[in-house]
mmCIF file of C-alpha atoms in Angstrom:
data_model
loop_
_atom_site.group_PDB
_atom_site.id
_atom_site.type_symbol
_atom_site.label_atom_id
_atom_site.label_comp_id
_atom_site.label_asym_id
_atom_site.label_seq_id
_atom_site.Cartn_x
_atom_site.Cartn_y
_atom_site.Cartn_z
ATOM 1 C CA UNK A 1 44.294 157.027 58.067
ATOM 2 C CA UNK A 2 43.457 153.359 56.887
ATOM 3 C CA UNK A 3 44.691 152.249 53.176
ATOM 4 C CA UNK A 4 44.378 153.908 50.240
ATOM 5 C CA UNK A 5 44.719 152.609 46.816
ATOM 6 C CA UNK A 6 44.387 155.315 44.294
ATOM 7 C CA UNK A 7 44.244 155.008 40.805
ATOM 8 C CA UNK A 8 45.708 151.711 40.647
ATOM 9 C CA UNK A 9 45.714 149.634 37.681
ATOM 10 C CA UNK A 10 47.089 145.896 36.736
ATOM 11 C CA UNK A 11 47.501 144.801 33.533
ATOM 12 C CA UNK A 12 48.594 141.624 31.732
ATOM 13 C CA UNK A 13 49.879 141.733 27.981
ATOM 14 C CA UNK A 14 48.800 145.315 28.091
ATOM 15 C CA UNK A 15 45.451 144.068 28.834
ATOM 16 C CA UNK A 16 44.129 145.668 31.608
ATOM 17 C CA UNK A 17 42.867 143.325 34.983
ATOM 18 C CA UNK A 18 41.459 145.479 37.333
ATOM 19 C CA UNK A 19 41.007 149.402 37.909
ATOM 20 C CA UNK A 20 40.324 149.789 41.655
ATOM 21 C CA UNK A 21 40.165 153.273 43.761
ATOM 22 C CA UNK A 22 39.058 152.929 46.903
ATOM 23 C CA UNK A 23 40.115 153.369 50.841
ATOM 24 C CA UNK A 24 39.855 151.012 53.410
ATOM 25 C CA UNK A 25 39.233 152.236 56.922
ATOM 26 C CA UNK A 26 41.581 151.191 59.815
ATOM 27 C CA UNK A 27 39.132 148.051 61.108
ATOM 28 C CA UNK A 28 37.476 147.498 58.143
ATOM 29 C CA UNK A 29 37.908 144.620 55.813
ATOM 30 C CA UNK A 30 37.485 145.040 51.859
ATOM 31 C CA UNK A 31 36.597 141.868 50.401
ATOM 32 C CA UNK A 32 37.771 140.936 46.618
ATOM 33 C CA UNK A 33 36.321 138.155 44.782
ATOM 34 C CA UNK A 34 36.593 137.173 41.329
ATOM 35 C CA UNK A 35 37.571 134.050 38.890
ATOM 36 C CA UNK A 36 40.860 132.821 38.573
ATOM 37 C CA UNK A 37 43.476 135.136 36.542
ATOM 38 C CA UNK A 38 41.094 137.933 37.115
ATOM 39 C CA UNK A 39 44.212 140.026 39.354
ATOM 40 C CA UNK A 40 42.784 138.963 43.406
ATOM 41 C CA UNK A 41 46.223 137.417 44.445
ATOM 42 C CA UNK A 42 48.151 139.655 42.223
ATOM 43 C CA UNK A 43 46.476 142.778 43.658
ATOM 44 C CA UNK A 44 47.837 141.914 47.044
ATOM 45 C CA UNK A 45 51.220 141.362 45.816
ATOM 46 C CA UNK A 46 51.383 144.982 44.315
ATOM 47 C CA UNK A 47 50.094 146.390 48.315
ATOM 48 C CA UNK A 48 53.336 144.164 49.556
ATOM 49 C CA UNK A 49 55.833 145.177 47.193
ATOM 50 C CA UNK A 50 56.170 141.554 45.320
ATOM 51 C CA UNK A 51 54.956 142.636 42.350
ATOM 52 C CA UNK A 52 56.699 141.685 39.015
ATOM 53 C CA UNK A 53 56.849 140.827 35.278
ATOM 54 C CA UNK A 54 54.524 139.950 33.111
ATOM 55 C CA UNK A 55 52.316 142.129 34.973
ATOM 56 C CA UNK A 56 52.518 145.505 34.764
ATOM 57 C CA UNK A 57 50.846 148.410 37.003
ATOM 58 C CA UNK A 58 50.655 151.997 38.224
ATOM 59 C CA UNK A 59 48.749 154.267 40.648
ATOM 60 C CA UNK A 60 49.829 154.911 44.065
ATOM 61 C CA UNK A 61 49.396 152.858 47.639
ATOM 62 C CA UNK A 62 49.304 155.029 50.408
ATOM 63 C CA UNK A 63 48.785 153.591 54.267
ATOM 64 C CA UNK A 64 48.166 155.880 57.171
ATOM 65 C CA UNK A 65 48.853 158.596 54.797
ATOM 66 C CA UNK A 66 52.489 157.215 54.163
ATOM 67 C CA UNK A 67 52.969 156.818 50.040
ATOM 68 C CA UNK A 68 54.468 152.945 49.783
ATOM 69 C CA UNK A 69 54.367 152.348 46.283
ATOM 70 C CA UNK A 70 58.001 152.801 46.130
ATOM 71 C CA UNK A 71 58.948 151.178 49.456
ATOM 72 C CA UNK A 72 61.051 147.677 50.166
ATOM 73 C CA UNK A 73 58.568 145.049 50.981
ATOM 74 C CA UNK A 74 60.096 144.760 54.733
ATOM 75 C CA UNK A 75 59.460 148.604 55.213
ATOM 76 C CA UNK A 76 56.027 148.504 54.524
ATOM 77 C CA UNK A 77 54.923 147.485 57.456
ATOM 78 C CA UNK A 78 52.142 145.325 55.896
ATOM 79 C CA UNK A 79 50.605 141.394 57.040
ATOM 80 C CA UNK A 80 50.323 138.593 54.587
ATOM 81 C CA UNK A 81 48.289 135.765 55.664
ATOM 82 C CA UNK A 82 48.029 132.917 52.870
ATOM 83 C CA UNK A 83 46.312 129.719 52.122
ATOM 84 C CA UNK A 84 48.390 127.747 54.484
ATOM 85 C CA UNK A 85 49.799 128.783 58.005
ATOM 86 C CA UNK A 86 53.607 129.145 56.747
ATOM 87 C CA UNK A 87 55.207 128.290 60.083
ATOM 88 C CA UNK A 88 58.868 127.753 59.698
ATOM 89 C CA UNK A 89 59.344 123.698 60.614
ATOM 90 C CA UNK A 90 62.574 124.278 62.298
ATOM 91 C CA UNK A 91 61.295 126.971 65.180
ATOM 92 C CA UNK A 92 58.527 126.285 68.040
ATOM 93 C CA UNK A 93 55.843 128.181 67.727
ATOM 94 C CA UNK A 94 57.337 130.338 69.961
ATOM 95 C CA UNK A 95 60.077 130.679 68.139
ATOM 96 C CA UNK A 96 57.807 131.624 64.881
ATOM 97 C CA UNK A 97 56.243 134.318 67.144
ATOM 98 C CA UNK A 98 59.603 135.710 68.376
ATOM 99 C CA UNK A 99 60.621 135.808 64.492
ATOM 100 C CA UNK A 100 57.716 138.158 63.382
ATOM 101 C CA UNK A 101 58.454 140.327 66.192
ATOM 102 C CA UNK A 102 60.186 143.651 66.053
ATOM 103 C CA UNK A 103 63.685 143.070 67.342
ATOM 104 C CA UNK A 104 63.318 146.835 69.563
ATOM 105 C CA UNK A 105 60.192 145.084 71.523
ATOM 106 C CA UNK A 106 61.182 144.988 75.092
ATOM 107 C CA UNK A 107 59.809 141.385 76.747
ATOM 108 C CA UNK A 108 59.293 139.816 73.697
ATOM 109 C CA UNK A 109 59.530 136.247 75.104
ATOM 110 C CA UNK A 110 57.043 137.249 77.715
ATOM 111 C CA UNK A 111 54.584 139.296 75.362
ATOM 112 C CA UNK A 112 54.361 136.111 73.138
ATOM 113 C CA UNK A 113 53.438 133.395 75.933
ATOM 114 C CA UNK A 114 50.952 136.554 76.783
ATOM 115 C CA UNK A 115 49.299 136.535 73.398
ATOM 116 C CA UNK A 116 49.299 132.536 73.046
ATOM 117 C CA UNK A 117 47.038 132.375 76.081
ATOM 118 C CA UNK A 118 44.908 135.027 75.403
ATOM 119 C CA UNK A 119 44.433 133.130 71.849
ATOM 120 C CA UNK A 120 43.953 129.651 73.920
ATOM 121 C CA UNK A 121 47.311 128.137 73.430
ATOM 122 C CA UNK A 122 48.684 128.498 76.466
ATOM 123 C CA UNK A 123 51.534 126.554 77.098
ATOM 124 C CA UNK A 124 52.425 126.057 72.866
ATOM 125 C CA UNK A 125 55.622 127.949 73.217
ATOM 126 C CA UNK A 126 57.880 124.706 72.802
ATOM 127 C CA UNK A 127 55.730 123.018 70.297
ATOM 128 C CA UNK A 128 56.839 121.655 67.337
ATOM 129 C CA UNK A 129 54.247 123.416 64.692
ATOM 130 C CA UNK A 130 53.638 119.711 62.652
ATOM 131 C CA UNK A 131 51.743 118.808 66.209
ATOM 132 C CA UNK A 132 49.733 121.290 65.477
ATOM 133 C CA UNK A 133 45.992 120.959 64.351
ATOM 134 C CA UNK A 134 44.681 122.940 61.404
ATOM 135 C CA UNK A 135 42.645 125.156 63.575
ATOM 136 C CA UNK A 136 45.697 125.973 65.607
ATOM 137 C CA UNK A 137 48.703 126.386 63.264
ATOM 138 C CA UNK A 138 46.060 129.798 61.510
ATOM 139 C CA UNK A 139 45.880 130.963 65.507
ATOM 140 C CA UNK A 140 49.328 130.865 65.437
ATOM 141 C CA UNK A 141 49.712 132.156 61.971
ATOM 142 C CA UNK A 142 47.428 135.425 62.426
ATOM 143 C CA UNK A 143 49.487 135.951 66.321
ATOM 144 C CA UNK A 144 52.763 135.703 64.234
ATOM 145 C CA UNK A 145 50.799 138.649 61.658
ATOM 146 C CA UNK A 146 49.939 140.528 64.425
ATOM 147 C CA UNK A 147 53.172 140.413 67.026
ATOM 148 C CA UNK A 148 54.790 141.661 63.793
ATOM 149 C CA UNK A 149 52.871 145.353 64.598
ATOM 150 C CA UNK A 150 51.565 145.572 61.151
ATOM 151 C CA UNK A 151 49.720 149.075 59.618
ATOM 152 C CA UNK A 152 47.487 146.773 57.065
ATOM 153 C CA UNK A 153 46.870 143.074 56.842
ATOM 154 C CA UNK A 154 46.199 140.904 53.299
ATOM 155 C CA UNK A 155 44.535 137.767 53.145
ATOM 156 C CA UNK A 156 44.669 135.433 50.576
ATOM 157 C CA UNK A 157 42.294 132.793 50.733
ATOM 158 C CA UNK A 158 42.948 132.186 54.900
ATOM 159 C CA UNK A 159 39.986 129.685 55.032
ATOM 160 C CA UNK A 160 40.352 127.481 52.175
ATOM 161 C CA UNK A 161 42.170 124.979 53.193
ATOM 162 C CA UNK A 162 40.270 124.534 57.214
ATOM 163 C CA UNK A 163 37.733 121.697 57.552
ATOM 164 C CA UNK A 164 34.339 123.156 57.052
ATOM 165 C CA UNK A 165 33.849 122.450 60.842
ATOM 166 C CA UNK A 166 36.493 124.752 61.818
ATOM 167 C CA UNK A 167 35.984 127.667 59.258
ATOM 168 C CA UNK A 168 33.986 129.301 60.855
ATOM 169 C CA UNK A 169 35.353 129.411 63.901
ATOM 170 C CA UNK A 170 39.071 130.508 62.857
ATOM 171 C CA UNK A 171 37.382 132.841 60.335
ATOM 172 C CA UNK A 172 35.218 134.923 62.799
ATOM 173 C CA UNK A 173 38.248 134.334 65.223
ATOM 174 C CA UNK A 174 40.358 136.319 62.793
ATOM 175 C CA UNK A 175 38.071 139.136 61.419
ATOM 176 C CA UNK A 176 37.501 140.136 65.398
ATOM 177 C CA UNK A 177 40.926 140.335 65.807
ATOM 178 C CA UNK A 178 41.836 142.496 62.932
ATOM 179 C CA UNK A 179 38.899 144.910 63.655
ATOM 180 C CA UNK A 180 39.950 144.889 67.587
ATOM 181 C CA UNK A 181 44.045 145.586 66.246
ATOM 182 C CA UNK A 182 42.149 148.490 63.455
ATOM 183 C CA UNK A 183 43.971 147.270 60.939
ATOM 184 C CA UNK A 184 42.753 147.980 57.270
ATOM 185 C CA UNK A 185 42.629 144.817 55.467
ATOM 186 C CA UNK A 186 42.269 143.081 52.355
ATOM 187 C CA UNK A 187 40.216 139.539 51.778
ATOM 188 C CA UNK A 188 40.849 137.527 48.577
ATOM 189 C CA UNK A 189 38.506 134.770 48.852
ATOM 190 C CA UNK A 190 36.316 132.720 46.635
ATOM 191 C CA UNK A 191 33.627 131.979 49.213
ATOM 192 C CA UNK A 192 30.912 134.055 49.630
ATOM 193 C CA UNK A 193 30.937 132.949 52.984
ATOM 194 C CA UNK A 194 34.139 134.790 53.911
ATOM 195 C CA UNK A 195 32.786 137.856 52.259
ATOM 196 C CA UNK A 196 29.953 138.106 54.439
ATOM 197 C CA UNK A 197 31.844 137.045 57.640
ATOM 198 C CA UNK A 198 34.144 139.688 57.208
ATOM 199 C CA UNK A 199 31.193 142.391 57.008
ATOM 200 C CA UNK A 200 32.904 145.102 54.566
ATOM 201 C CA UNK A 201 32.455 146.392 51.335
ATOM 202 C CA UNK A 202 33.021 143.402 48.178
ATOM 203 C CA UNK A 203 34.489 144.484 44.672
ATOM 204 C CA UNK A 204 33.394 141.595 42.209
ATOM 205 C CA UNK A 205 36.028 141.069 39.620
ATOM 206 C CA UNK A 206 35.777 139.783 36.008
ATOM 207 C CA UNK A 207 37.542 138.350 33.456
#
């Protein structure tokens, strides 16, 4: 069980990026660091299934011992959370919550107002998310990740953008959620900060 990335090699101009086989354990968090163009964000998009010209890859992806290489992004079954919250403008929060959700999910509306108090926004369902603070549009962000009952979660850069007063905070806030949901995950993150919240194995890249 956990995520598995075997063999699996990026390359740009048919120079190669990064060799990486490794698994990550349901709970645990693998962090990646590295300059920029050395193949952190790029990585993550061949685990999603957005991967695409001019790179080029191979070697296989397998989660919970399901091979995904192949697979539609959607099917995958796998979390993105990025630099910035990416809350749609024109739903509430609960409405972004409801939208992550698997439609089959019996008392959805109820299970989301549920999850917003146990992250300490109780009573955000009709918010507009530009009222939100920073600190509380990534809550809302990582709930929307995990209401969406994913097998693996990727993280690109979650923390840059918080005030340094918050980061910590919404970081350890996060990493205890991922390891209570034992979901395998992947950190891209320039901050060695980050790497040693997150408590997991780091793979230094280089151009």
């Amino acid at each position: 069980m956990g995520l598995i990335l075997k063999n699996v090699r990026i390359a740009l101009g048919g120079e190669e990026l990064l060799a990486l086989d490794c698994a990550i354990e349901p709970g645990s968090v693998l962090t990646v660091m590295g300059p920029s163009g050395s193949g952190k964000s790029t990585l993550l998009s061949y685990i999603a299934g957005f991967f695409g010209a001019p790179f080029t890859a191979d070697g296989s992806v397998l989660l919970n011992g399901a091979d995904i290489t192949e697979m539609e992004p959607e099917k995958r079954h796998v979390g993105l959370l990025f630099q910035d919250p990416m809350l749609f403008p024109h739903l509430s929060v609960g409405g972004n919550l409801l939208f992550g959700m698997p439609s089959d999910v019996s008392g959805r509306r109820v299970r989301a107002e549920e999850a917003l108090t146990r992250f300490g926004l109780k009573g955000f369902a009709d918010r507009d998310p530009a009222t939100l603070s920073g600190g509380q549009a990534s809550r809302v962000a990582l709930l929307r990740l995990l209401l969406s009952e994913p097998r693996a979660a990727l993280l690109d850069e979650p923390f840059s953008k918080l005030d340094r007063h918050l980061r910590d905070d919404i970081r350890r806030f996060t990493f205890e959620r991922l390891r209570e949901a034992g979901l395998p995950s992947i950190l891209v993150t320039h901050d060695p900060e980050d790497a040693e919240a997150a408590g997991g194995p780091v793979l230094e890249l280089a151009l």
